[in-house]
PDB file of C-alpha atoms and ligand atoms in Angstrom:
ATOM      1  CA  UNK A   1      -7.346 -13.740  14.648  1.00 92.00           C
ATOM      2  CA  UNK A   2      -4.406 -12.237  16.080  1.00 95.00           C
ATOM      3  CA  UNK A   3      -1.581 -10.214  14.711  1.00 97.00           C
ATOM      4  CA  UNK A   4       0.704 -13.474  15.416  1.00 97.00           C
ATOM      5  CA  UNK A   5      -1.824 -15.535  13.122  1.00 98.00           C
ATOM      6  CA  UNK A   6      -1.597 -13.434  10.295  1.00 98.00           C
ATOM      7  CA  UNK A   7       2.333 -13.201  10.644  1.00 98.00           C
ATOM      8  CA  UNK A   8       1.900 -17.347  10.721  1.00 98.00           C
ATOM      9  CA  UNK A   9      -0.554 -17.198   7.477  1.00 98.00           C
ATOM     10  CA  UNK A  10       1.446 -14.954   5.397  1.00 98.00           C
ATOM     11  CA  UNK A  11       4.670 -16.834   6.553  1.00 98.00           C
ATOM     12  CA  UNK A  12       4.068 -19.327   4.065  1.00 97.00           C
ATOM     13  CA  UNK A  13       2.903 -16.905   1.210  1.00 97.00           C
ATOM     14  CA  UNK A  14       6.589 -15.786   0.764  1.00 98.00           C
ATOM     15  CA  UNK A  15       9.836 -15.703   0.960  1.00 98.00           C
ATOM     16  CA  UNK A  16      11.600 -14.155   4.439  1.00 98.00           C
ATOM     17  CA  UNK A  17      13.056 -11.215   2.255  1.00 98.00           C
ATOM     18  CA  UNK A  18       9.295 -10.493   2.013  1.00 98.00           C
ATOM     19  CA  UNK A  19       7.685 -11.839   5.289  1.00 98.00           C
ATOM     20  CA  UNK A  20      10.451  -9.506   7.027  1.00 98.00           C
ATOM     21  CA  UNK A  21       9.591  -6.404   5.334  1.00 98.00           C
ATOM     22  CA  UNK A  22       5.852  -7.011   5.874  1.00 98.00           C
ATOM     23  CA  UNK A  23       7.006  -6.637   9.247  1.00 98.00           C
ATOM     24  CA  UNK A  24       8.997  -3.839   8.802  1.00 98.00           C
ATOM     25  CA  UNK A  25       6.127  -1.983   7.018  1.00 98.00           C
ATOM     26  CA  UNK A  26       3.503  -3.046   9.857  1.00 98.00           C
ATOM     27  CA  UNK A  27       6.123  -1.573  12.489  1.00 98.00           C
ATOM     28  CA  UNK A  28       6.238   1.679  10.476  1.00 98.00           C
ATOM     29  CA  UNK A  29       2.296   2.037   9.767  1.00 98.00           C
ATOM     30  CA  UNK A  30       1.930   2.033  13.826  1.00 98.00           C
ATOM     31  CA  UNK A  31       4.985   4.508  14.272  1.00 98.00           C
ATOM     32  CA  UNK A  32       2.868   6.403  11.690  1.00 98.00           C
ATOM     33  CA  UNK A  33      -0.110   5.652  13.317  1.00 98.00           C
ATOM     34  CA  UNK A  34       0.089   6.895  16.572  1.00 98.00           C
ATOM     35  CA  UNK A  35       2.367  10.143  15.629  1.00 98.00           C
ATOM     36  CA  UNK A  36      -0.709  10.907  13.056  1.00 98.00           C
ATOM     37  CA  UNK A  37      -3.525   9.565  15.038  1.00 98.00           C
ATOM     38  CA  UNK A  38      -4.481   6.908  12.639  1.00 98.00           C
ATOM     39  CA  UNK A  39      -6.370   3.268  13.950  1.00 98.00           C
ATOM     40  CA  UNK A  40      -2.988   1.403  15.708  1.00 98.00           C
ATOM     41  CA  UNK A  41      -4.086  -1.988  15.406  1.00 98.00           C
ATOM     42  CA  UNK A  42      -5.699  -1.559  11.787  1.00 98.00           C
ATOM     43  CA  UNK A  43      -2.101  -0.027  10.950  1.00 98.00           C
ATOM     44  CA  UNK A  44      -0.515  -3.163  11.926  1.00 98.00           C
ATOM     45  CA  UNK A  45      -2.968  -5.761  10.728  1.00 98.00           C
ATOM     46  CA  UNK A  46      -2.956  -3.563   6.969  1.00 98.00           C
ATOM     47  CA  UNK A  47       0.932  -3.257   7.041  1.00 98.00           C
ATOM     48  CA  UNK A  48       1.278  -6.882   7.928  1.00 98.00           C
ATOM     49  CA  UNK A  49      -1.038  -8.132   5.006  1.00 98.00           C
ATOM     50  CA  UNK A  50      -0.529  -5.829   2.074  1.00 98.00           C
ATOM     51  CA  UNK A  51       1.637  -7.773   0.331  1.00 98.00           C
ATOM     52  CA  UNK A  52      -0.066 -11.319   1.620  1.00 98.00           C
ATOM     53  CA  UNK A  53      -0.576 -12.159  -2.595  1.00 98.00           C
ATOM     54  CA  UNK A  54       2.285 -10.318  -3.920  1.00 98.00           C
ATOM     55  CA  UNK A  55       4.239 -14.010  -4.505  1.00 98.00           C
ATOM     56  CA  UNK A  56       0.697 -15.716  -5.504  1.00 97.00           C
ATOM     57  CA  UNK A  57       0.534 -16.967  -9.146  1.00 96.00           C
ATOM     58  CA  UNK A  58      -0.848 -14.855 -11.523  1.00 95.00           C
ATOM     59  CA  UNK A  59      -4.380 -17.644 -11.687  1.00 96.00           C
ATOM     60  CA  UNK A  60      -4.540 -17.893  -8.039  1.00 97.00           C
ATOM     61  CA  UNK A  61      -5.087 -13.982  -7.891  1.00 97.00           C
ATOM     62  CA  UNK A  62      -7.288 -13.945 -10.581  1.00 96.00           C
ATOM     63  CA  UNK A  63      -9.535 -16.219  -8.833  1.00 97.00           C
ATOM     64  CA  UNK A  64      -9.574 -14.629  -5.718  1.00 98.00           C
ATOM     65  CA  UNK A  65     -10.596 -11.068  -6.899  1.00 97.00           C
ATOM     66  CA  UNK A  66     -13.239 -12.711  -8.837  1.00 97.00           C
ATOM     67  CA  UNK A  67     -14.407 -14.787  -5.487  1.00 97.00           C
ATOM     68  CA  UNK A  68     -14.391 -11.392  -3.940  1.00 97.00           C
ATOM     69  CA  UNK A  69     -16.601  -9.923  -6.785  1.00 97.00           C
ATOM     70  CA  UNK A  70     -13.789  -7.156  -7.925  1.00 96.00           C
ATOM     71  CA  UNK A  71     -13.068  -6.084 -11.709  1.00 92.00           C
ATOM     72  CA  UNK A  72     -10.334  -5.088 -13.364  1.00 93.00           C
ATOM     73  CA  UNK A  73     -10.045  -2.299 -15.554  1.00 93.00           C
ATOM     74  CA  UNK A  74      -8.273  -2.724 -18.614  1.00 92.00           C
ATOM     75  CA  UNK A  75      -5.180  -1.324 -18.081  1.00 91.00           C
ATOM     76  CA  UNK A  76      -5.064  -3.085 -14.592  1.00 92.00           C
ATOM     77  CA  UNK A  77      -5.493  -6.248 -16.592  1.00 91.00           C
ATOM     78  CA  UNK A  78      -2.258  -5.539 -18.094  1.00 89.00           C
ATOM     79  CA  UNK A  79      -0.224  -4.320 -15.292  1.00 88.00           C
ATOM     80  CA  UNK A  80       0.677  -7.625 -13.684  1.00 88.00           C
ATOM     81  CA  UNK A  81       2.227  -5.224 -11.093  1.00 85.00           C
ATOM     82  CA  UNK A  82      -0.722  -3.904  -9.673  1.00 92.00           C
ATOM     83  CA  UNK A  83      -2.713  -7.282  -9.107  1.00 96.00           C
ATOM     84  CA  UNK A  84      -1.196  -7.974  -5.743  1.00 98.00           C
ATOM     85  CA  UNK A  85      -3.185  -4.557  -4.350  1.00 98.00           C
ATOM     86  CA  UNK A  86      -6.150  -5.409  -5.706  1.00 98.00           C
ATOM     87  CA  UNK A  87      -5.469  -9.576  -4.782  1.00 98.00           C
ATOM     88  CA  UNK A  88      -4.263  -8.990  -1.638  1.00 98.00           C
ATOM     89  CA  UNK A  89      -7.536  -6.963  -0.523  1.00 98.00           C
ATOM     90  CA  UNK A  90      -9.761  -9.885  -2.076  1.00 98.00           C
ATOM     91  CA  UNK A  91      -7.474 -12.281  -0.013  1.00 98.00           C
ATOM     92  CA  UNK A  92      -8.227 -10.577   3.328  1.00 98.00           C
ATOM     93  CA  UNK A  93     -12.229 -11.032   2.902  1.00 98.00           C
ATOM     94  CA  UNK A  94     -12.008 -14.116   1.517  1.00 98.00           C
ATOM     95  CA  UNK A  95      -9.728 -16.649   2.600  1.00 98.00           C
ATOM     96  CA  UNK A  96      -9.241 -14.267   6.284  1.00 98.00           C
ATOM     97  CA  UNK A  97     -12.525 -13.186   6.682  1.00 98.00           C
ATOM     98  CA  UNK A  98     -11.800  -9.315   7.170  1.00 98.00           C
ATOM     99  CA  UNK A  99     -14.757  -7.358   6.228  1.00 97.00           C
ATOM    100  CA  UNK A 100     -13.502  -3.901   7.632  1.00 98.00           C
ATOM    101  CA  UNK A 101     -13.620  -1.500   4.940  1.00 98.00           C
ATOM    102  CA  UNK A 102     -10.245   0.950   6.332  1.00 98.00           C
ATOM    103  CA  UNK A 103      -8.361  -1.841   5.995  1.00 98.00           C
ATOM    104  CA  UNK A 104      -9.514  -3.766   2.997  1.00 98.00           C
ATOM    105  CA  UNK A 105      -8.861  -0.277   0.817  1.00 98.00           C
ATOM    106  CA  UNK A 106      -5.633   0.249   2.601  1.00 98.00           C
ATOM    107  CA  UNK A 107      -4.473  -2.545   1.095  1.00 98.00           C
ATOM    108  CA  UNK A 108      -5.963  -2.411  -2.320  1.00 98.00           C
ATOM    109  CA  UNK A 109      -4.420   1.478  -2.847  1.00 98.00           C
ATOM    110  CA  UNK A 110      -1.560   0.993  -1.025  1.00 98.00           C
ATOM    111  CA  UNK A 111       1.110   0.667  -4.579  1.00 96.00           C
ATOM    112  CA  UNK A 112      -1.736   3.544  -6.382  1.00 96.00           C
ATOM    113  CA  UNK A 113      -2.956   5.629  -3.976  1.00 97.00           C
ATOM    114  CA  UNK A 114      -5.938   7.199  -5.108  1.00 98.00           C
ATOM    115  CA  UNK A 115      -8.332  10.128  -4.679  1.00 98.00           C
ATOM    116  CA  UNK A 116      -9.535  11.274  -1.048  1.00 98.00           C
ATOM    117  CA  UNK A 117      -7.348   8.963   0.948  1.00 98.00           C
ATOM    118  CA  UNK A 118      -8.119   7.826   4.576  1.00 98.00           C
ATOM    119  CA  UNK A 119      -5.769   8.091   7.216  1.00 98.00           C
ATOM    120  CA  UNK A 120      -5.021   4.700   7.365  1.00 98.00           C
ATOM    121  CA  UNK A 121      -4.530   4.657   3.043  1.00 98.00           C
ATOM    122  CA  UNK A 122      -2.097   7.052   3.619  1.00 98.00           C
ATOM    123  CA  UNK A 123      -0.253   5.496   6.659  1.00 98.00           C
ATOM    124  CA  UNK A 124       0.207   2.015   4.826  1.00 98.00           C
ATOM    125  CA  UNK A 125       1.073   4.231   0.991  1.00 98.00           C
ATOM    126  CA  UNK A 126       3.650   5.819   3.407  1.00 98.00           C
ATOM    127  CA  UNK A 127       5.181   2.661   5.350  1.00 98.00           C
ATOM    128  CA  UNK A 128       5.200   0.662   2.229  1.00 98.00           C
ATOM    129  CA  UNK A 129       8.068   3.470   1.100  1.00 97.00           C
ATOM    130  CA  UNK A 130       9.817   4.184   4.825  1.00 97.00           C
ATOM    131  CA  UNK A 131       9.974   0.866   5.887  1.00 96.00           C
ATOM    132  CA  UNK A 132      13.177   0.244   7.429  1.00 95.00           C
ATOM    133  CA  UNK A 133      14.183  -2.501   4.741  1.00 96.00           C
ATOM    134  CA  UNK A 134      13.884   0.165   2.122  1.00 95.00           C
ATOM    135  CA  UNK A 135      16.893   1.581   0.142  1.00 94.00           C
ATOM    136  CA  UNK A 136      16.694   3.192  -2.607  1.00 89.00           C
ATOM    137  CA  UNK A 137      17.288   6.896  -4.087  1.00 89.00           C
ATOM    138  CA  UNK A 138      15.556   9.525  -2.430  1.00 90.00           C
ATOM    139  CA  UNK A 139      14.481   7.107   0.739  1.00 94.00           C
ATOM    140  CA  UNK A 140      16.127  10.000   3.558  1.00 95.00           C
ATOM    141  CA  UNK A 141      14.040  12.391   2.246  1.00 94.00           C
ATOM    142  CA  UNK A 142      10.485  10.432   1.968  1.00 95.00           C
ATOM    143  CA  UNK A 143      11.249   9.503   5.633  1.00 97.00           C
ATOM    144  CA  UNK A 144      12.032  13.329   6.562  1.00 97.00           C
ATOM    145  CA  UNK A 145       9.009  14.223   4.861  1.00 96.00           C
ATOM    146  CA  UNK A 146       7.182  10.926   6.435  1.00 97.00           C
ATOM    147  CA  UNK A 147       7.931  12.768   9.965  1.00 97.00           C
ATOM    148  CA  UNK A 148       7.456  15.881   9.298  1.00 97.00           C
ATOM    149  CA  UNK A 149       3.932  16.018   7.171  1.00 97.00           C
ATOM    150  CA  UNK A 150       2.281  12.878   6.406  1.00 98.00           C
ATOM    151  CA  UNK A 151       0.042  14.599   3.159  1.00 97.00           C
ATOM    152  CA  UNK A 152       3.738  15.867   1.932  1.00 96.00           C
ATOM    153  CA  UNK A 153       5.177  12.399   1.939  1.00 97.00           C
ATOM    154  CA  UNK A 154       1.916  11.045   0.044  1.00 98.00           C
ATOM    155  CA  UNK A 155       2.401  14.018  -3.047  1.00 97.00           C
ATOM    156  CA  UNK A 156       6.170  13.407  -3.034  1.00 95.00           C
ATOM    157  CA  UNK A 157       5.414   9.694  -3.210  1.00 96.00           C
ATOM    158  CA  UNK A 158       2.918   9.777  -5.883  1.00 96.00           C
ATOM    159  CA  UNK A 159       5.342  12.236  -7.948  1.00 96.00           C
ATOM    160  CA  UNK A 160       8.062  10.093  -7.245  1.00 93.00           C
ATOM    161  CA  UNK A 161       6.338   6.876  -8.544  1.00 94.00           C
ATOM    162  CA  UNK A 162       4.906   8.769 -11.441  1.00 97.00           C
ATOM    163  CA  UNK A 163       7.751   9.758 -12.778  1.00 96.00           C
ATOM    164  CA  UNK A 164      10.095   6.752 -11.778  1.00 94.00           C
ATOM    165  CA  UNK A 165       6.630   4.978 -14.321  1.00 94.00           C
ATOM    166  CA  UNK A 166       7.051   7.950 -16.988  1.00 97.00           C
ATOM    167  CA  UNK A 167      10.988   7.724 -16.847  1.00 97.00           C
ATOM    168  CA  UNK A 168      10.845   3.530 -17.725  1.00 96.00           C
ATOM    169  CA  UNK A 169       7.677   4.325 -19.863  1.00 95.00           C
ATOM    170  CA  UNK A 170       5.386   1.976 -17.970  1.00 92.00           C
ATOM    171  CA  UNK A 171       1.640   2.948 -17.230  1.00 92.00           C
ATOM    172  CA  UNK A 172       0.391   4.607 -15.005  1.00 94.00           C
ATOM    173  CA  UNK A 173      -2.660   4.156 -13.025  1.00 95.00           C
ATOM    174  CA  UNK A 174      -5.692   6.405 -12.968  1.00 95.00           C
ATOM    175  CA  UNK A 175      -6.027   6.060  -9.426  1.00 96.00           C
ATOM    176  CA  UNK A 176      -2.503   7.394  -9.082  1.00 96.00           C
ATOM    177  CA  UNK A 177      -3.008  10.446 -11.254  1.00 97.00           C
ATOM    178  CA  UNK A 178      -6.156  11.303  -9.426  1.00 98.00           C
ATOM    179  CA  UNK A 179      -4.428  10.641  -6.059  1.00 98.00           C
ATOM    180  CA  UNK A 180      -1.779  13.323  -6.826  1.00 98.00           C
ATOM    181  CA  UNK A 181      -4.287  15.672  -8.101  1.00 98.00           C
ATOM    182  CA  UNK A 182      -5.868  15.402  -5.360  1.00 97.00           C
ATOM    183  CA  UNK A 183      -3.310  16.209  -2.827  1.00 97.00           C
ATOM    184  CA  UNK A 184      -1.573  18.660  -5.354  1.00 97.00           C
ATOM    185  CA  UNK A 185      -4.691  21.001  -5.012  1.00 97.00           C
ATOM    186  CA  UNK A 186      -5.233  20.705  -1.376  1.00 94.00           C
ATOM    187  CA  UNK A 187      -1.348  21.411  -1.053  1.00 91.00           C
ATOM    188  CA  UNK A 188      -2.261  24.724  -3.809  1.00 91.00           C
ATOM    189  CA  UNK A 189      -5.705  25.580  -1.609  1.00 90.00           C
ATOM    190  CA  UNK A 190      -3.468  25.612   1.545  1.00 86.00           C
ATOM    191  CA  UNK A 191      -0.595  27.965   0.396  1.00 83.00           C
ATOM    192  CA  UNK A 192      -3.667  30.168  -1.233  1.00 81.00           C
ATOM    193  CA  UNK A 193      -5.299  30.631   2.539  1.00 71.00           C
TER     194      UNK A 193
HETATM  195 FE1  FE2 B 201       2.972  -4.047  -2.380  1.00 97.24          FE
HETATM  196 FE1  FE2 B 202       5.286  -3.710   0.298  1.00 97.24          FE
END
């Protein structure tokens, strides 16, 4: 399937508020992609899908992360907001037939992040935030950072959605914490060199 397919499929997933910023964020994941040296066409076909289930009822995504064999932690049982991820990565192997890995964890980390991201995690986390549909506080800088260091934009990302989550006193997930951990003490480990 082509890039044009999956812009078909998804199409009719969503509304065009959503179908055009899946566009947007697949235009910004290759822009990422090639200044970073990340896969170009798994940038596009991850920023193109990553939202593919983010307008599916709730029962529809519960069936297809169970046809794709995933579970879901407690808390991400109660986090309605992070099903899409985690739906939208069963939807690729199963109803698309996608079996590459890069891509199939893009999607499921791109609203979390988590611990030792890929290149391509971190190019879809990124677009996701940069895409040029996006507007909200703090958007100039995350694209300045976005061009400037692509590990910077990921910790100010994941400290921005932490404590946007700690601010409305929503939870947050693991995968999150350990994400910013993560780049937090490689950001330490380089100053310390
Ligand atoms: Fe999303
Ligand atoms: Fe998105």
């Amino acid at each position: 399937m082509t890039v044009k397919d999956y812009e078909e499929i998804i199409s009719k997933r969503m509304k065009f508020a959503r179908f055009k910023h899946s566009k947007n964020v697949a235009k910004e994941a290759v822009r990422l992609a090639k200044k970073y040296g990340a896969d170009i066409k798994k940038a596009e076909i991850a920023g193109i899908l990553h939202d593919a289930t983010k307008e599916t009822d709730a029962d529809e995504q519960m069936m297809l992360i169970q046809k794709a064999g995933l579970q879901l932690s407690e808390l991400e049982r109660s986090s309605p907001k992070l099903w899409h991820a985690i739906s939208g990565s069963a939807y690729i192997q199963v109803e698309l037939g996608i079996n590459d890995k890069e891509i199939i964890d893009a999607i499921r980390y791109h609203t979390t992040g988590r611990a030792e991201m890929t290149l391509l995690d971190k190019v879809i986390f990124i677009a996701d935030f940069t895409s040029a549909d996006r507007d909200y506080d703090g958007v100039d800088k995350m694209r300045k950072a976005a061009d400037k260091d692509l590990d910077e934009a990921v910790l100010e990302g994941m400290a921005f959605t932490i404590s946007d989550l700690a601010q409305r006193k929503l939870t947050i997930a693991p995968d999150t914490f350990a994400g910013y951990n993560d780049m937090a003490a490689q950001k330490a480990k380089h100053k310390s060199k």
